[in-house]
PDB file of C-alpha atoms and ligand atoms in Angstrom:
ATOM      1  CA  MET X   1      21.632   5.610  11.063  1.00 94.00           C
ATOM      2  CA  ILE X   2      19.544   3.419   8.769  1.00 97.00           C
ATOM      3  CA  TYR X   3      16.151   4.699   7.669  1.00 98.00           C
ATOM      4  CA  PHE X   4      13.434   2.464   6.232  1.00 98.00           C
ATOM      5  CA  VAL X   5      11.549   4.945   4.093  1.00 98.00           C
ATOM      6  CA  GLY X   6       8.190   4.494   2.405  1.00 98.00           C
ATOM      7  CA  ALA X   7       8.606   5.693  -1.176  1.00 98.00           C
ATOM      8  CA  GLY X   8       4.880   6.040  -1.798  1.00 98.00           C
ATOM      9  CA  PRO X   9       2.964   4.371  -4.619  1.00 98.00           C
ATOM     10  CA  GLY X  10       4.944   5.749  -7.559  1.00 97.00           C
ATOM     11  CA  ALA X  11       4.523   9.450  -8.276  1.00 97.00           C
ATOM     12  CA  LYS X  12       7.694  11.245  -7.329  1.00 96.00           C
ATOM     13  CA  ASP X  13       5.817  13.804  -5.216  1.00 97.00           C
ATOM     14  CA  LEU X  14       3.864  11.242  -3.209  1.00 98.00           C
ATOM     15  CA  ILE X  15       6.771  10.517  -0.882  1.00 98.00           C
ATOM     16  CA  THR X  16       6.574  12.300   2.504  1.00 98.00           C
ATOM     17  CA  VAL X  17       8.549  15.512   3.042  1.00 98.00           C
ATOM     18  CA  ARG X  18      10.537  13.654   5.690  1.00 98.00           C
ATOM     19  CA  GLY X  19      11.339  10.848   3.266  1.00 98.00           C
ATOM     20  CA  MET X  20      12.408  13.277   0.556  1.00 98.00           C
ATOM     21  CA  LYS X  21      14.669  15.207   2.963  1.00 98.00           C
ATOM     22  CA  LEU X  22      16.297  11.976   4.116  1.00 98.00           C
ATOM     23  CA  ILE X  23      16.974  10.939   0.507  1.00 98.00           C
ATOM     24  CA  SER X  24      18.702  14.278  -0.065  1.00 98.00           C
ATOM     25  CA  GLN X  25      20.977  13.608   2.946  1.00 98.00           C
ATOM     26  CA  ALA X  26      21.691   9.927   2.221  1.00 98.00           C
ATOM     27  CA  ASP X  27      25.147   8.538   1.503  1.00 98.00           C
ATOM     28  CA  CYS X  28      23.776   5.137   0.578  1.00 98.00           C
ATOM     29  CA  ILE X  29      20.368   4.135  -0.804  1.00 98.00           C
ATOM     30  CA  ILE X  30      19.130   0.583  -1.253  1.00 98.00           C
ATOM     31  CA  TYR X  31      15.877   0.739  -3.178  1.00 97.00           C
ATOM     32  CA  ALA X  32      13.412  -1.876  -4.376  1.00 90.00           C
ATOM     33  CA  GLY X  33      13.911  -1.219  -8.087  1.00 91.00           C
ATOM     34  CA  SER X  34      11.080  -3.500  -9.176  1.00 90.00           C
ATOM     35  CA  LEU X  35       8.441  -1.103  -7.797  1.00 92.00           C
ATOM     36  CA  VAL X  36      10.024   2.100  -6.493  1.00 95.00           C
ATOM     37  CA  ASN X  37      10.072   4.951  -9.005  1.00 95.00           C
ATOM     38  CA  SER X  38      13.740   5.583  -9.833  1.00 95.00           C
ATOM     39  CA  GLU X  39      12.913   9.297 -10.305  1.00 96.00           C
ATOM     40  CA  LEU X  40      12.983   9.513  -6.493  1.00 97.00           C
ATOM     41  CA  LEU X  41      16.746   9.044  -6.728  1.00 97.00           C
ATOM     42  CA  GLU X  42      16.915  12.483  -8.355  1.00 96.00           C
ATOM     43  CA  TYR X  43      16.557  13.894  -4.816  1.00 96.00           C
ATOM     44  CA  ALA X  44      19.824  12.171  -3.817  1.00 98.00           C
ATOM     45  CA  LYS X  45      23.319  13.708  -3.652  1.00 97.00           C
ATOM     46  CA  PRO X  46      25.398  13.015  -6.788  1.00 97.00           C
ATOM     47  CA  ASP X  47      27.930  10.966  -4.805  1.00 96.00           C
ATOM     48  CA  CYS X  48      25.315   8.814  -3.038  1.00 97.00           C
ATOM     49  CA  SER X  49      25.880   5.064  -3.581  1.00 97.00           C
ATOM     50  CA  VAL X  50      22.761   3.424  -4.968  1.00 97.00           C
ATOM     51  CA  TYR X  51      21.889  -0.282  -4.839  1.00 97.00           C
ATOM     52  CA  ASP X  52      18.870  -1.913  -6.458  1.00 96.00           C
ATOM     53  CA  SER X  53      17.654  -4.616  -4.064  1.00 95.00           C
ATOM     54  CA  ALA X  54      15.705  -6.380  -6.846  1.00 92.00           C
ATOM     55  CA  GLY X  55      18.708  -8.578  -7.560  1.00 93.00           C
ATOM     56  CA  MET X  56      19.964  -8.850  -3.963  1.00 95.00           C
ATOM     57  CA  THR X  57      19.367 -11.311  -1.127  1.00 96.00           C
ATOM     58  CA  LEU X  58      18.532 -10.285   2.438  1.00 96.00           C
ATOM     59  CA  GLU X  59      22.106 -11.110   3.422  1.00 96.00           C
ATOM     60  CA  GLU X  60      23.530  -8.859   0.699  1.00 97.00           C
ATOM     61  CA  VAL X  61      21.233  -5.997   1.730  1.00 96.00           C
ATOM     62  CA  ILE X  62      22.328  -6.366   5.358  1.00 96.00           C
ATOM     63  CA  ASP X  63      26.022  -6.466   4.338  1.00 96.00           C
ATOM     64  CA  VAL X  64      25.625  -3.110   2.573  1.00 97.00           C
ATOM     65  CA  MET X  65      23.882  -1.625   5.630  1.00 97.00           C
ATOM     66  CA  VAL X  66      26.457  -2.965   8.094  1.00 96.00           C
ATOM     67  CA  SER X  67      29.414  -1.715   6.081  1.00 96.00           C
ATOM     68  CA  ALA X  68      27.786   1.729   5.629  1.00 96.00           C
ATOM     69  CA  GLU X  69      27.159   1.929   9.387  1.00 95.00           C
ATOM     70  CA  LYS X  70      30.815   1.132  10.070  1.00 94.00           C
ATOM     71  CA  GLN X  71      31.644   4.244   8.031  1.00 95.00           C
ATOM     72  CA  ALA X  72      28.976   6.250   9.934  1.00 95.00           C
ATOM     73  CA  LEU X  73      27.040   6.905   6.726  1.00 97.00           C
ATOM     74  CA  VAL X  74      23.346   7.755   6.381  1.00 97.00           C
ATOM     75  CA  THR X  75      21.657   4.760   4.753  1.00 98.00           C
ATOM     76  CA  ILE X  76      18.163   4.596   3.311  1.00 98.00           C
ATOM     77  CA  ARG X  77      16.270   1.431   2.598  1.00 98.00           C
ATOM     78  CA  LEU X  78      13.612   2.664   0.209  1.00 98.00           C
ATOM     79  CA  HIS X  79      10.501   0.499   0.075  1.00 97.00           C
ATOM     80  CA  THR X  80       7.461   0.946  -2.134  1.00 97.00           C
ATOM     81  CA  GLY X  81       4.264   2.373  -0.634  1.00 98.00           C
ATOM     82  CA  ASP X  82       4.274   2.052   3.134  1.00 98.00           C
ATOM     83  CA  PRO X  83       6.981  -0.247   4.492  1.00 97.00           C
ATOM     84  CA  SER X  84       4.611  -1.879   7.001  1.00 97.00           C
ATOM     85  CA  LEU X  85       2.659  -3.685   4.291  1.00 97.00           C
ATOM     86  CA  TYR X  86       4.303  -6.581   2.426  1.00 95.00           C
ATOM     87  CA  GLY X  87       7.605  -4.759   2.799  1.00 92.00           C
ATOM     88  CA  ALA X  88       9.671  -7.572   4.359  1.00 93.00           C
ATOM     89  CA  ILE X  89      11.130  -5.019   6.784  1.00 95.00           C
ATOM     90  CA  GLN X  90      10.751  -7.079   9.948  1.00 96.00           C
ATOM     91  CA  GLU X  91      13.464  -9.566   8.971  1.00 95.00           C
ATOM     92  CA  GLN X  92      15.844  -6.676   8.237  1.00 96.00           C
ATOM     93  CA  ILE X  93      14.985  -4.886  11.493  1.00 96.00           C
ATOM     94  CA  ASP X  94      15.531  -8.012  13.566  1.00 96.00           C
ATOM     95  CA  ILE X  95      19.012  -8.558  12.085  1.00 96.00           C
ATOM     96  CA  LEU X  96      19.887  -4.870  12.605  1.00 96.00           C
ATOM     97  CA  LYS X  97      18.830  -5.263  16.260  1.00 96.00           C
ATOM     98  CA  GLU X  98      21.178  -8.271  16.566  1.00 96.00           C
ATOM     99  CA  HIS X  99      23.975  -6.074  15.192  1.00 94.00           C
ATOM    100  CA  GLU X 100      22.880  -3.303  17.611  1.00 94.00           C
ATOM    101  CA  LEU X 101      22.540  -0.839  14.754  1.00 95.00           C
ATOM    102  CA  ASP X 102      20.238   2.183  14.939  1.00 94.00           C
ATOM    103  CA  PHE X 103      17.313   2.461  12.563  1.00 97.00           C
ATOM    104  CA  GLN X 104      14.048   4.347  12.118  1.00 98.00           C
ATOM    105  CA  VAL X 105      10.983   3.734   9.979  1.00 98.00           C
ATOM    106  CA  VAL X 106       9.400   6.553   7.966  1.00 98.00           C
ATOM    107  CA  PRO X 107       5.877   5.764   6.742  1.00 98.00           C
ATOM    108  CA  GLY X 108       4.668   6.195   3.187  1.00 98.00           C
ATOM    109  CA  VAL X 109       1.493   6.443   1.124  1.00 98.00           C
ATOM    110  CA  SER X 110       0.405   2.892   0.449  1.00 98.00           C
ATOM    111  CA  ALA X 111      -0.931   1.588  -2.854  1.00 98.00           C
ATOM    112  CA  PHE X 112      -4.325   0.963  -1.229  1.00 98.00           C
ATOM    113  CA  SER X 113      -4.636   4.706  -0.575  1.00 98.00           C
ATOM    114  CA  ALA X 114      -3.397   5.622  -4.051  1.00 98.00           C
ATOM    115  CA  ALA X 115      -5.869   3.176  -5.631  1.00 98.00           C
ATOM    116  CA  ALA X 116      -8.811   4.709  -3.744  1.00 98.00           C
ATOM    117  CA  ALA X 117      -7.615   8.170  -4.783  1.00 98.00           C
ATOM    118  CA  ALA X 118      -7.410   7.087  -8.427  1.00 98.00           C
ATOM    119  CA  LEU X 119     -11.035   5.972  -8.238  1.00 97.00           C
ATOM    120  CA  SER X 120     -12.120   8.952  -6.068  1.00 97.00           C
ATOM    121  CA  VAL X 121     -13.783   6.591  -3.623  1.00 97.00           C
ATOM    122  CA  GLU X 122     -14.071   6.208   0.160  1.00 97.00           C
ATOM    123  CA  TYR X 123     -13.650   2.756   1.716  1.00 98.00           C
ATOM    124  CA  THR X 124     -15.731   3.635   4.772  1.00 97.00           C
ATOM    125  CA  LEU X 125     -19.182   4.782   3.688  1.00 95.00           C
ATOM    126  CA  PRO X 126     -21.786   5.198   6.456  1.00 93.00           C
ATOM    127  CA  GLY X 127     -24.502   2.589   6.044  1.00 93.00           C
ATOM    128  CA  VAL X 128     -22.370   0.548   3.631  1.00 95.00           C
ATOM    129  CA  SER X 129     -19.079  -0.405   5.235  1.00 95.00           C
ATOM    130  CA  GLN X 130     -17.039   0.839   8.168  1.00 96.00           C
ATOM    131  CA  SER X 131     -14.107  -1.544   7.820  1.00 98.00           C
ATOM    132  CA  LEU X 132     -11.399  -2.212   5.293  1.00 98.00           C
ATOM    133  CA  ILE X 133      -9.770  -5.601   4.920  1.00 98.00           C
ATOM    134  CA  ILE X 134      -6.261  -5.458   3.520  1.00 98.00           C
ATOM    135  CA  SER X 135      -5.160  -8.838   2.291  1.00 97.00           C
ATOM    136  CA  ARG X 136      -3.907 -10.870  -0.651  1.00 96.00           C
ATOM    137  CA  THR X 137      -4.570 -14.194  -2.322  1.00 94.00           C
ATOM    138  CA  ALA X 138      -2.160 -16.952  -1.425  1.00 90.00           C
ATOM    139  CA  GLY X 139       0.636 -17.149  -3.960  1.00 87.00           C
ATOM    140  CA  ARG X 140       4.158 -18.367  -3.326  1.00 86.00           C
ATOM    141  CA  THR X 141       3.798 -16.760   0.101  1.00 88.00           C
ATOM    142  CA  ALA X 142       1.179 -18.730   1.996  1.00 91.00           C
ATOM    143  CA  VAL X 143      -1.748 -17.022   3.710  1.00 91.00           C
ATOM    144  CA  PRO X 144      -2.840 -18.473   7.085  1.00 93.00           C
ATOM    145  CA  GLU X 145      -5.891 -20.702   6.589  1.00 91.00           C
ATOM    146  CA  LYS X 146      -8.129 -18.577   8.852  1.00 93.00           C
ATOM    147  CA  GLU X 147      -7.400 -15.556   6.625  1.00 94.00           C
ATOM    148  CA  ALA X 148      -8.330 -17.280   3.370  1.00 95.00           C
ATOM    149  CA  ILE X 149     -10.222 -14.964   1.002  1.00 96.00           C
ATOM    150  CA  GLN X 150     -13.303 -17.179   1.463  1.00 96.00           C
ATOM    151  CA  SER X 151     -13.268 -16.501   5.231  1.00 96.00           C
ATOM    152  CA  LEU X 152     -12.585 -12.776   4.901  1.00 97.00           C
ATOM    153  CA  SER X 153     -15.388 -12.516   2.346  1.00 96.00           C
ATOM    154  CA  THR X 154     -17.991 -13.475   4.929  1.00 95.00           C
ATOM    155  CA  HIS X 155     -17.686  -9.920   6.319  1.00 95.00           C
ATOM    156  CA  GLN X 156     -18.859  -8.404   3.015  1.00 93.00           C
ATOM    157  CA  THR X 157     -16.926  -5.252   3.811  1.00 96.00           C
ATOM    158  CA  SER X 158     -14.539  -3.183   1.691  1.00 98.00           C
ATOM    159  CA  MET X 159     -11.470  -5.083   0.567  1.00 98.00           C
ATOM    160  CA  ALA X 160      -8.141  -3.911  -0.839  1.00 98.00           C
ATOM    161  CA  LEU X 161      -6.112  -6.778  -2.227  1.00 98.00           C
ATOM    162  CA  PHE X 162      -2.388  -6.594  -2.863  1.00 97.00           C
ATOM    163  CA  LEU X 163      -0.252  -9.011  -4.883  1.00 96.00           C
ATOM    164  CA  SER X 164      -3.279 -10.680  -6.441  1.00 96.00           C
ATOM    165  CA  ALA X 165      -3.605  -9.213  -9.952  1.00 95.00           C
ATOM    166  CA  GLY X 166      -1.827 -12.221 -11.444  1.00 95.00           C
ATOM    167  CA  LEU X 167      -4.264 -14.625  -9.775  1.00 96.00           C
ATOM    168  CA  LEU X 168      -7.606 -13.086 -10.711  1.00 97.00           C
ATOM    169  CA  ASP X 169      -9.287 -16.397 -11.584  1.00 96.00           C
ATOM    170  CA  LYS X 170      -8.492 -17.815  -8.148  1.00 96.00           C
ATOM    171  CA  LEU X 171      -9.393 -14.532  -6.421  1.00 97.00           C
ATOM    172  CA  SER X 172     -12.740 -14.182  -8.182  1.00 98.00           C
ATOM    173  CA  ALA X 173     -13.708 -17.802  -7.379  1.00 97.00           C
ATOM    174  CA  GLU X 174     -12.704 -17.445  -3.725  1.00 97.00           C
ATOM    175  CA  LEU X 175     -14.596 -14.173  -3.274  1.00 97.00           C
ATOM    176  CA  ILE X 176     -17.768 -15.730  -4.693  1.00 97.00           C
ATOM    177  CA  GLU X 177     -17.298 -18.933  -2.677  1.00 97.00           C
ATOM    178  CA  GLY X 178     -16.931 -16.759   0.438  1.00 96.00           C
ATOM    179  CA  GLY X 179     -20.250 -15.035  -0.146  1.00 94.00           C
ATOM    180  CA  TYR X 180     -19.832 -11.992  -2.389  1.00 95.00           C
ATOM    181  CA  ALA X 181     -22.583 -11.850  -5.003  1.00 96.00           C
ATOM    182  CA  PRO X 182     -20.986 -12.243  -8.463  1.00 97.00           C
ATOM    183  CA  GLU X 183     -22.300  -8.803  -9.457  1.00 97.00           C
ATOM    184  CA  THR X 184     -20.587  -7.074  -6.490  1.00 97.00           C
ATOM    185  CA  ALA X 185     -18.596  -4.085  -7.700  1.00 97.00           C
ATOM    186  CA  ALA X 186     -14.829  -4.515  -8.074  1.00 98.00           C
ATOM    187  CA  ALA X 187     -12.024  -2.442  -9.547  1.00 98.00           C
ATOM    188  CA  ILE X 188      -8.490  -3.045 -10.717  1.00 98.00           C
ATOM    189  CA  VAL X 189      -6.101  -0.135 -10.382  1.00 98.00           C
ATOM    190  CA  TYR X 190      -2.843  -0.631 -12.262  1.00 98.00           C
ATOM    191  CA  LYS X 191       0.158   1.518 -11.311  1.00 98.00           C
ATOM    192  CA  ALA X 192      -1.817   4.015  -9.247  1.00 98.00           C
ATOM    193  CA  SER X 193      -0.232   7.499  -9.438  1.00 98.00           C
ATOM    194  CA  TRP X 194       2.209   6.545 -12.239  1.00 97.00           C
ATOM    195  CA  PRO X 195       1.864   8.204 -15.672  1.00 96.00           C
ATOM    196  CA  ASP X 196       0.529   4.909 -17.101  1.00 96.00           C
ATOM    197  CA  GLU X 197      -2.051   4.447 -14.317  1.00 98.00           C
ATOM    198  CA  LEU X 198      -5.075   2.463 -15.454  1.00 98.00           C
ATOM    199  CA  VAL X 199      -8.396   2.221 -13.612  1.00 98.00           C
ATOM    200  CA  VAL X 200     -10.830  -0.514 -14.557  1.00 98.00           C
ATOM    201  CA  ARG X 201     -14.236  -0.845 -12.942  1.00 98.00           C
ATOM    202  CA  THR X 202     -15.780  -4.293 -13.121  1.00 98.00           C
ATOM    203  CA  THR X 203     -17.544  -6.890 -10.947  1.00 98.00           C
ATOM    204  CA  VAL X 204     -16.294  -9.784  -8.852  1.00 98.00           C
ATOM    205  CA  ALA X 205     -17.458 -12.263 -11.533  1.00 98.00           C
ATOM    206  CA  ASP X 206     -15.791 -10.328 -14.370  1.00 98.00           C
ATOM    207  CA  LEU X 207     -12.401  -9.715 -12.733  1.00 98.00           C
ATOM    208  CA  VAL X 208     -10.550 -12.194 -14.970  1.00 97.00           C
ATOM    209  CA  GLN X 209     -12.000 -10.753 -18.167  1.00 98.00           C
ATOM    210  CA  ALA X 210     -11.274  -7.195 -17.029  1.00 97.00           C
ATOM    211  CA  GLY X 211      -7.667  -8.093 -16.243  1.00 97.00           C
ATOM    212  CA  GLU X 212      -7.177  -9.885 -19.564  1.00 97.00           C
ATOM    213  CA  GLU X 213      -8.819  -7.189 -21.681  1.00 97.00           C
ATOM    214  CA  ASN X 214      -6.561  -4.561 -20.137  1.00 96.00           C
ATOM    215  CA  ASN X 215      -3.450  -6.712 -20.044  1.00 95.00           C
ATOM    216  CA  ILE X 216      -3.011  -6.314 -16.298  1.00 96.00           C
ATOM    217  CA  GLY X 217      -0.922  -8.961 -14.577  1.00 88.00           C
ATOM    218  CA  SER X 218       1.050  -7.198 -11.887  1.00 89.00           C
ATOM    219  CA  THR X 219       1.533  -3.910 -10.002  1.00 94.00           C
ATOM    220  CA  ALA X 220      -2.175  -3.566  -9.479  1.00 98.00           C
ATOM    221  CA  MET X 221      -4.591  -3.338  -6.577  1.00 98.00           C
ATOM    222  CA  VAL X 222      -7.897  -5.151  -6.659  1.00 98.00           C
ATOM    223  CA  LEU X 223     -10.657  -3.417  -4.716  1.00 98.00           C
ATOM    224  CA  VAL X 224     -13.885  -5.183  -3.906  1.00 98.00           C
ATOM    225  CA  GLY X 225     -17.094  -4.148  -2.198  1.00 97.00           C
ATOM    226  CA  ASP X 226     -20.283  -2.139  -2.215  1.00 96.00           C
ATOM    227  CA  PHE X 227     -18.360   1.047  -1.358  1.00 97.00           C
ATOM    228  CA  LEU X 228     -17.535   1.214  -5.067  1.00 97.00           C
ATOM    229  CA  ASP X 229     -21.110   1.760  -6.207  1.00 93.00           C
ATOM    230  CA  SER X 230     -23.681   1.863  -3.395  1.00 84.00           C
ATOM    231  CA  ALA X 231     -26.027   4.470  -2.034  1.00 80.00           C
ATOM    232  CA  TYR X 232     -24.855   5.546   1.411  1.00 86.00           C
ATOM    233  CA  GLU X 233     -26.013   7.671   4.346  1.00 85.00           C
ATOM    234  CA  ARG X 234     -24.596  11.144   4.807  1.00 83.00           C
ATOM    235  CA  SER X 235     -22.103  11.551   7.640  1.00 85.00           C
ATOM    236  CA  GLN X 236     -23.195  12.458  11.168  1.00 84.00           C
ATOM    237  CA  LEU X 237     -20.098  14.603  11.643  1.00 84.00           C
ATOM    238  CA  TYR X 238     -21.125  17.192   9.072  1.00 87.00           C
ATOM    239  CA  HIS X 239     -24.890  16.904   9.586  1.00 88.00           C
ATOM    240  CA  PRO X 240     -26.575  20.172  10.709  1.00 87.00           C
ATOM    241  CA  SER X 241     -28.533  18.356  13.453  1.00 88.00           C
ATOM    242  CA  PHE X 242     -25.447  16.732  14.992  1.00 88.00           C
ATOM    243  CA  SER X 243     -23.545  18.493  17.807  1.00 89.00           C
ATOM    244  CA  HIS X 244     -19.965  17.723  18.656  1.00 89.00           C
ATOM    245  CA  GLY X 245     -16.982  19.293  20.436  1.00 89.00           C
ATOM    246  CA  PHE X 246     -16.354  21.805  17.662  1.00 87.00           C
ATOM    247  CA  ARG X 247     -19.881  22.641  16.445  1.00 88.00           C
ATOM    248  CA  LYS X 248     -23.412  22.998  17.909  1.00 88.00           C
ATOM    249  CA  ALA X 249     -26.382  21.585  16.013  1.00 88.00           C
ATOM    250  CA  THR X 250     -28.704  24.153  14.499  1.00 82.00           C
ATOM    251  CA  GLU X 251     -32.262  24.038  15.961  1.00 67.00           C
ATOM    252  CA  THR X 252     -33.907  23.396  12.634  1.00 71.00           C
ATOM    253  CA  GLY X 253     -31.376  20.744  11.750  1.00 63.00           C
ATOM    254  CA  LYS X 254     -30.779  22.520   8.450  1.00 63.00           C
TER     255      LYS X 254
HETATM  256  N1  LIG N   1       4.344  -1.702   0.692  1.00 64.49           N
HETATM  257  C1  LIG N   1       3.596  -1.550  -0.524  1.00 64.49           C
HETATM  258  C2  LIG N   1       3.101  -2.885  -1.059  1.00 64.49           C
HETATM  259  C3  LIG N   1       4.210  -3.789  -1.552  1.00 64.49           C
HETATM  260  S1  LIG N   1       3.633  -5.297  -2.201  1.00 64.49           S
HETATM  261  C4  LIG N   1       2.446  -0.562  -0.294  1.00 64.49           C
HETATM  262  O1  LIG N   1       2.169  -0.167   0.842  1.00 64.49           O
HETATM  263  O2  LIG N   1       1.836  -0.154  -1.276  1.00 64.49           O
HETATM  264  C5  LIG N   1       3.564  -4.963  -3.926  1.00 64.49           C
HETATM  265  C6  LIG N   1       2.122  -4.908  -4.396  1.00 64.49           C
HETATM  266  O3  LIG N   1       1.584  -3.635  -4.052  1.00 64.49           O
HETATM  267  C7  LIG N   1       1.914  -5.010  -5.896  1.00 64.49           C
HETATM  268  O4  LIG N   1       1.862  -6.352  -6.323  1.00 64.49           O
HETATM  269  C8  LIG N   1       0.580  -4.338  -6.062  1.00 64.49           C
HETATM  270  O5  LIG N   1      -0.465  -5.199  -5.649  1.00 64.49           O
HETATM  271  C9  LIG N   1       0.666  -3.233  -5.032  1.00 64.49           C
HETATM  272  N2  LIG N   1       1.150  -1.963  -5.602  1.00 64.49           N
HETATM  273  C10 LIG N   1       2.291  -1.318  -5.311  1.00 64.49           C
HETATM  274  N3  LIG N   1       2.344  -0.129  -5.947  1.00 64.49           N
HETATM  275  C11 LIG N   1       1.206  -0.029  -6.657  1.00 64.49           C
HETATM  276  C12 LIG N   1       0.636   0.977  -7.484  1.00 64.49           C
HETATM  277  N4  LIG N   1       1.262   2.132  -7.726  1.00 64.49           N
HETATM  278  N5  LIG N   1      -0.593   0.748  -8.031  1.00 64.49           N
HETATM  279  C13 LIG N   1      -1.246  -0.393  -7.783  1.00 64.49           C
HETATM  280  N6  LIG N   1      -0.775  -1.378  -7.005  1.00 64.49           N
HETATM  281  C14 LIG N   1       0.432  -1.195  -6.442  1.00 64.49           C
END
């Protein structure tokens, strides 16, 4: 069996219990060494074969998986954060299907969650924003035209941007062109949950300066939106005057 496992954002104890147990049973681990914390390999058996996919092609990764399957080994493909986001798992899954090999995906804590945790913020504040846009600026991987940052910005909702910390000048210009006021709150979270985590609060207009001053060029999330600094309404769910399936409203509403 081949398991695609989300390694979480970095901290060794932010992998799921299921993911950690699978690592401890694995005979073969292929991990994305550029971003996955190598401390996670400490959970592995001493005789587990370990491959760093940073220097491998898709074909080489598949070859390792196919040969491990022939030996009936337990293989783990360890991806950073949650594998469903910018993980390039689909192309691996489709080839494994062609080979009729069994696989399973185990989710992980994504960097967008770790970044919000580092800032102690909530993306979905009542009265401010009830949606989160997860996207990226176009880099070497193109972004479909209708998803350009300028278009997404028209929603003025909370945004969590991956793979964009090296393109802050472009990002800042596109956000403003799309309609965000230059003074809209923004934050850069570098290596969320790692020992050298860095949290920088800034504005959409000052993103470039904030990145330069703190020497941030990669492995960072950029968060944008009023959820970072706005007054909000308290939740209905926990309001004394609000009844729901598990609680009756008090008469006074207090
Ligand atoms: N699947 C991963 C994302 C992989 S793309 C996930 O769900 O988190 C790689 C990008 O993720 C990086 O360029 C950066 O934007 C972001 N990233 C990954 N780990 C991060 C971390 N610990 N802190 C901040 N950003 C991170």
